[in-house]
């Protein structure tokens, strides 16, 4: 059974204080790993797809990286508008159904 | 630009009633997914369609849950004889198939009195 663990569960940062979120996964035959951002009362918003170990993707202050067992979402000089829950979801198997972690709730204080 | 839309956004009903939710996917997407999300958890996969074919339904939570996508366009999720434990956010997503990323609607929040 696919397993996904995200840490920390919650993270409070000051504006400008860089940090990283972790996603550890155990899946049989990784097809890809997705990162999403979710604001309260909204559906998840797609950020990145990573397909193979060593791959990196960047978007504004966010950079996602992938190893064979983990993915990291690095946040550089965050702003209050980066406050949200960040979800990771590896997909595996022939149906490509992703398994979502519980997310990391990020709060960035001005 | 039209994304995934879900209706209604909120539903309050009494225990034992039947409820139906609608999802309109992004028009060019052939895959449509249903998820349930409870507070503090990530989305939990329920079922998915490729065009009008329901390819995975073993993870629907019970036989009270059913989904349809009659013409390969919009989809409905029905819960019969609702229970307190059915209170959650029900999310719909669509994708272009294969390993394409899923794009989510803003969900239907179900509250059971």
Short mmCIF file of C-alpha atoms in Angstrom, two decimals:
data_model
loop_
_atom_site.label_atom_id
_atom_site.label_comp_id
_atom_site.label_asym_id
_atom_site.label_seq_id
_atom_site.Cartn_x
_atom_site.Cartn_y
_atom_site.Cartn_z
CA UNK A 1 0.00 0.00 0.00
CA UNK A 2 1.29 3.45 -0.93
CA UNK A 3 2.24 5.63 2.02
CA UNK A 4 2.94 9.34 2.20
CA UNK A 5 4.16 11.29 5.23
CA UNK A 6 4.52 15.06 5.25
CA UNK A 7 6.45 16.99 7.85
CA UNK A 8 6.17 19.17 9.71
CA UNK A 9 2.39 19.17 10.16
CA UNK A 10 2.47 22.91 10.80
CA UNK A 11 5.10 25.57 10.24
CA UNK A 12 5.17 29.20 11.27
CA UNK A 13 7.68 31.50 9.60
CA UNK A 14 8.45 35.17 9.66
CA UNK A 15 8.29 36.95 6.33
CA UNK A 16 11.61 36.40 4.56
CA UNK A 17 12.56 33.34 6.64
CA UNK A 18 13.32 30.51 4.21
CA UNK A 19 12.50 26.88 5.02
CA UNK A 20 11.71 23.47 3.53
CA UNK A 21 8.77 21.11 3.69
CA UNK A 22 9.32 17.36 3.50
CA UNK A 23 7.33 14.62 1.79
CA UNK A 24 8.47 11.03 2.41
CA UNK A 25 6.83 8.36 0.30
CA UNK A 26 6.71 4.61 -0.20
CA UNK A 27 5.08 3.61 -3.47
CA UNK A 28 5.48 0.74 -5.88
CA UNK A 29 6.63 2.11 -9.19
CA UNK A 30 6.55 5.90 -8.92
CA UNK A 31 4.92 7.50 -11.95
CA UNK A 32 5.24 11.06 -10.75
CA UNK A 33 4.92 13.22 -7.67
CA UNK A 34 2.58 16.21 -7.52
CA UNK A 35 2.68 19.25 -5.23
CA UNK A 36 -0.47 21.25 -4.57
CA UNK A 37 -1.34 24.35 -2.57
CA UNK A 38 -4.69 24.50 -0.78
CA UNK A 39 -6.27 27.62 0.70
CA UNK A 40 -9.05 27.30 3.33
CA UNK A 41 -12.39 26.41 1.78
CA UNK A 42 -10.87 25.90 -1.67
CA UNK A 43 -9.78 22.93 -3.75
CA UNK A 44 -6.10 22.09 -4.17
CA UNK A 45 -4.25 24.20 -6.74
CA UNK A 46 -1.63 22.42 -8.85
CA UNK A 47 1.96 23.60 -8.42
CA UNK A 48 4.46 21.05 -9.80
CA UNK A 49 4.95 17.57 -11.19
CA UNK A 50 8.25 15.76 -10.68
CA UNK A 51 8.88 12.55 -12.59
CA UNK A 52 12.33 11.26 -11.68
CA UNK A 53 14.95 11.48 -8.96
CA UNK A 54 17.16 14.53 -9.34
CA UNK A 55 14.49 16.58 -11.06
CA UNK A 56 13.81 20.13 -9.83
CA UNK A 57 11.03 22.59 -10.67
CA UNK A 58 10.75 26.26 -9.68
CA UNK A 59 7.95 28.77 -9.54
CA UNK A 60 8.47 32.19 -7.97
CA UNK A 61 9.60 31.57 -4.37
CA UNK A 62 8.99 27.80 -4.52
CA UNK A 63 11.34 25.05 -5.62
CA UNK A 64 10.46 21.35 -5.56
CA UNK A 65 13.05 18.57 -5.63
CA UNK A 66 12.76 14.79 -5.78
CA UNK A 67 14.83 11.84 -4.57
CA UNK A 68 13.94 8.15 -4.64
CA UNK A 69 12.28 8.35 -1.23
CA UNK A 70 11.55 12.02 -0.57
CA UNK A 71 10.51 15.27 -2.08
CA UNK A 72 11.19 18.71 -0.69
CA UNK A 73 9.39 21.97 -1.25
CA UNK A 74 11.79 24.82 -0.56
CA UNK A 75 10.31 28.24 0.15
CA UNK A 76 12.71 31.14 -0.27
CA UNK A 77 11.96 34.48 1.41
CA UNK A 78 8.26 33.69 1.92
CA UNK A 79 5.55 36.32 2.00
CA UNK A 80 2.27 36.25 3.95
CA UNK A 81 0.41 35.32 0.75
CA UNK A 82 2.34 32.03 0.71
CA UNK A 83 0.33 30.97 3.77
CA UNK A 84 -1.61 27.82 2.84
CA UNK A 85 -1.58 24.05 3.24
CA UNK A 86 0.87 22.32 0.91
CA UNK A 87 0.01 18.80 -0.20
CA UNK A 88 2.21 16.24 -1.90
CA UNK A 89 0.83 13.29 -3.83
CA UNK A 90 2.90 10.55 -5.47
CA UNK A 91 1.19 8.51 -8.17
CA UNK A 92 1.92 4.89 -9.02
CA UNK A 93 0.59 1.93 -10.93
CA UNK A 94 -1.21 1.76 -14.22
CA UNK A 95 -4.09 4.01 -13.21
CA UNK A 96 -1.82 6.87 -12.06
CA UNK A 97 -4.05 7.59 -9.06
CA UNK A 98 -2.16 9.86 -6.64
CA UNK A 99 -2.07 9.24 -2.88
CA UNK A 100 -2.23 12.49 -0.93
CA UNK A 101 -0.36 13.25 2.26
CA UNK A 102 -2.03 15.13 5.13
CA UNK A 103 -0.26 18.31 4.17
CA UNK A 104 1.86 20.93 5.88
CA UNK A 105 0.01 24.00 7.11
CA UNK A 106 2.25 27.03 6.52
CA UNK A 107 1.67 30.41 8.15
CA UNK A 108 3.92 33.31 7.22
CA UNK A 109 3.78 36.27 9.58
CA UNK A 110 4.43 39.79 8.28
CA UNK B 1 -10.95 30.24 -18.81
CA UNK B 2 -13.30 27.77 -17.15
CA UNK B 3 -11.91 25.45 -14.54
CA UNK B 4 -13.63 22.60 -12.75
CA UNK B 5 -16.95 23.67 -11.28
CA UNK B 6 -18.94 21.94 -8.57
CA UNK B 7 -22.50 22.45 -7.45
CA UNK B 8 -23.72 23.07 -4.84
CA UNK B 9 -20.89 24.62 -2.83
CA UNK B 10 -22.60 23.79 0.43
CA UNK B 11 -25.24 21.22 1.31
CA UNK B 12 -26.93 20.80 4.68
CA UNK B 13 -29.23 17.84 5.09
CA UNK B 14 -30.74 15.63 7.72
CA UNK B 15 -29.40 12.19 8.48
CA UNK B 16 -31.04 9.55 6.27
CA UNK B 17 -31.64 11.82 3.30
CA UNK B 18 -30.13 11.27 -0.14
CA UNK B 19 -27.84 13.91 -1.66
CA UNK B 20 -26.42 14.40 -5.14
CA UNK B 21 -23.47 16.56 -6.17
CA UNK B 22 -22.56 17.68 -9.67
CA UNK B 23 -19.14 18.25 -11.23
CA UNK B 24 -18.40 19.90 -14.56
CA UNK B 25 -14.79 19.18 -15.60
CA UNK B 26 -12.49 21.17 -17.83
CA UNK B 27 -13.98 20.53 -21.28
CA UNK B 28 -10.96 18.96 -22.96
CA UNK B 29 -10.21 16.60 -20.05
CA UNK B 30 -11.27 12.97 -20.45
CA UNK B 31 -10.56 11.87 -16.87
CA UNK B 32 -12.72 12.85 -13.92
CA UNK B 33 -12.04 11.99 -10.27
CA UNK B 34 -13.98 12.20 -7.01
CA UNK B 35 -12.32 12.65 -3.62
CA UNK B 36 -13.45 13.16 -0.04
CA UNK B 37 -11.53 15.41 2.33
CA UNK B 38 -12.04 15.75 6.07
CA UNK B 39 -10.48 18.35 8.35
CA UNK B 40 -6.73 17.97 8.69
CA UNK B 41 -6.50 15.24 6.08
CA UNK B 42 -5.46 15.14 2.46
CA UNK B 43 -7.99 14.26 -0.26
CA UNK B 44 -9.04 10.60 -0.17
CA UNK B 45 -9.64 8.99 -3.56
CA UNK B 46 -13.13 7.59 -4.18
CA UNK B 47 -13.55 6.80 -7.87
CA UNK B 48 -12.64 7.96 -11.37
CA UNK B 49 -13.91 7.92 -14.95
CA UNK B 50 -12.18 7.89 -18.27
CA UNK B 51 -14.73 9.37 -20.63
CA UNK B 52 -17.98 7.65 -19.59
CA UNK B 53 -16.33 4.48 -18.23
CA UNK B 54 -15.96 4.16 -14.46
CA UNK B 55 -12.59 2.45 -14.16
CA UNK B 56 -12.18 2.25 -10.40
CA UNK B 57 -14.96 2.10 -7.86
CA UNK B 58 -13.68 -0.33 -5.27
CA UNK B 59 -12.63 2.57 -3.06
CA UNK B 60 -16.06 4.11 -2.79
CA UNK B 61 -16.68 4.20 0.94
CA UNK B 62 -19.76 2.01 0.98
CA UNK B 63 -22.56 0.83 -1.30
CA UNK B 64 -24.42 4.00 -0.32
CA UNK B 65 -22.03 5.91 -2.60
CA UNK B 66 -22.42 5.86 -6.37
CA UNK B 67 -21.19 7.99 -9.25
CA UNK B 68 -22.15 8.46 -12.87
CA UNK B 69 -20.78 10.22 -15.91
CA UNK B 70 -23.45 9.44 -18.47
CA UNK B 71 -22.11 11.14 -21.58
CA UNK B 72 -18.48 11.54 -20.65
CA UNK B 73 -18.99 15.17 -19.70
CA UNK B 74 -20.36 16.17 -16.28
CA UNK B 75 -20.51 13.72 -13.40
CA UNK B 76 -22.70 13.22 -10.35
CA UNK B 77 -21.88 11.69 -6.98
CA UNK B 78 -24.82 10.41 -4.94
CA UNK B 79 -24.87 9.43 -1.29
CA UNK B 80 -27.94 7.53 -0.15
CA UNK B 81 -29.19 7.37 3.43
CA UNK B 82 -26.63 9.88 4.67
CA UNK B 83 -24.91 9.35 8.03
CA UNK B 84 -23.15 11.75 10.39
CA UNK B 85 -19.79 10.40 9.25
CA UNK B 86 -20.48 11.50 5.69
CA UNK B 87 -19.93 15.14 6.69
CA UNK B 88 -16.89 16.25 4.67
CA UNK B 89 -15.73 18.21 1.65
CA UNK B 90 -16.33 16.33 -1.61
CA UNK B 91 -13.86 17.33 -4.30
CA UNK B 92 -13.92 16.73 -8.02
CA UNK B 93 -10.88 16.91 -10.29
CA UNK B 94 -10.21 16.41 -13.97
CA UNK B 95 -7.13 15.71 -16.05
CA UNK B 96 -6.05 15.02 -19.56
CA UNK B 97 -5.33 11.39 -18.75
CA UNK B 98 -2.25 9.33 -18.02
CA UNK B 99 0.05 11.10 -15.63
CA UNK B 100 -1.24 14.59 -16.32
CA UNK B 101 -1.83 16.68 -13.18
CA UNK B 102 -5.34 16.84 -11.81
CA UNK B 103 -7.13 20.18 -11.58
CA UNK B 104 -9.60 20.49 -8.74
CA UNK B 105 -12.86 22.29 -8.21
CA UNK B 106 -13.57 24.09 -4.96
CA UNK B 107 -15.65 21.23 -3.63
CA UNK B 108 -19.06 20.67 -2.08
CA UNK B 109 -19.12 20.90 1.69
CA UNK B 110 -21.67 18.44 3.11
CA UNK B 111 -23.03 18.86 6.62
CA UNK B 112 -25.29 16.21 8.13
CA UNK B 113 -27.59 17.37 10.92
#
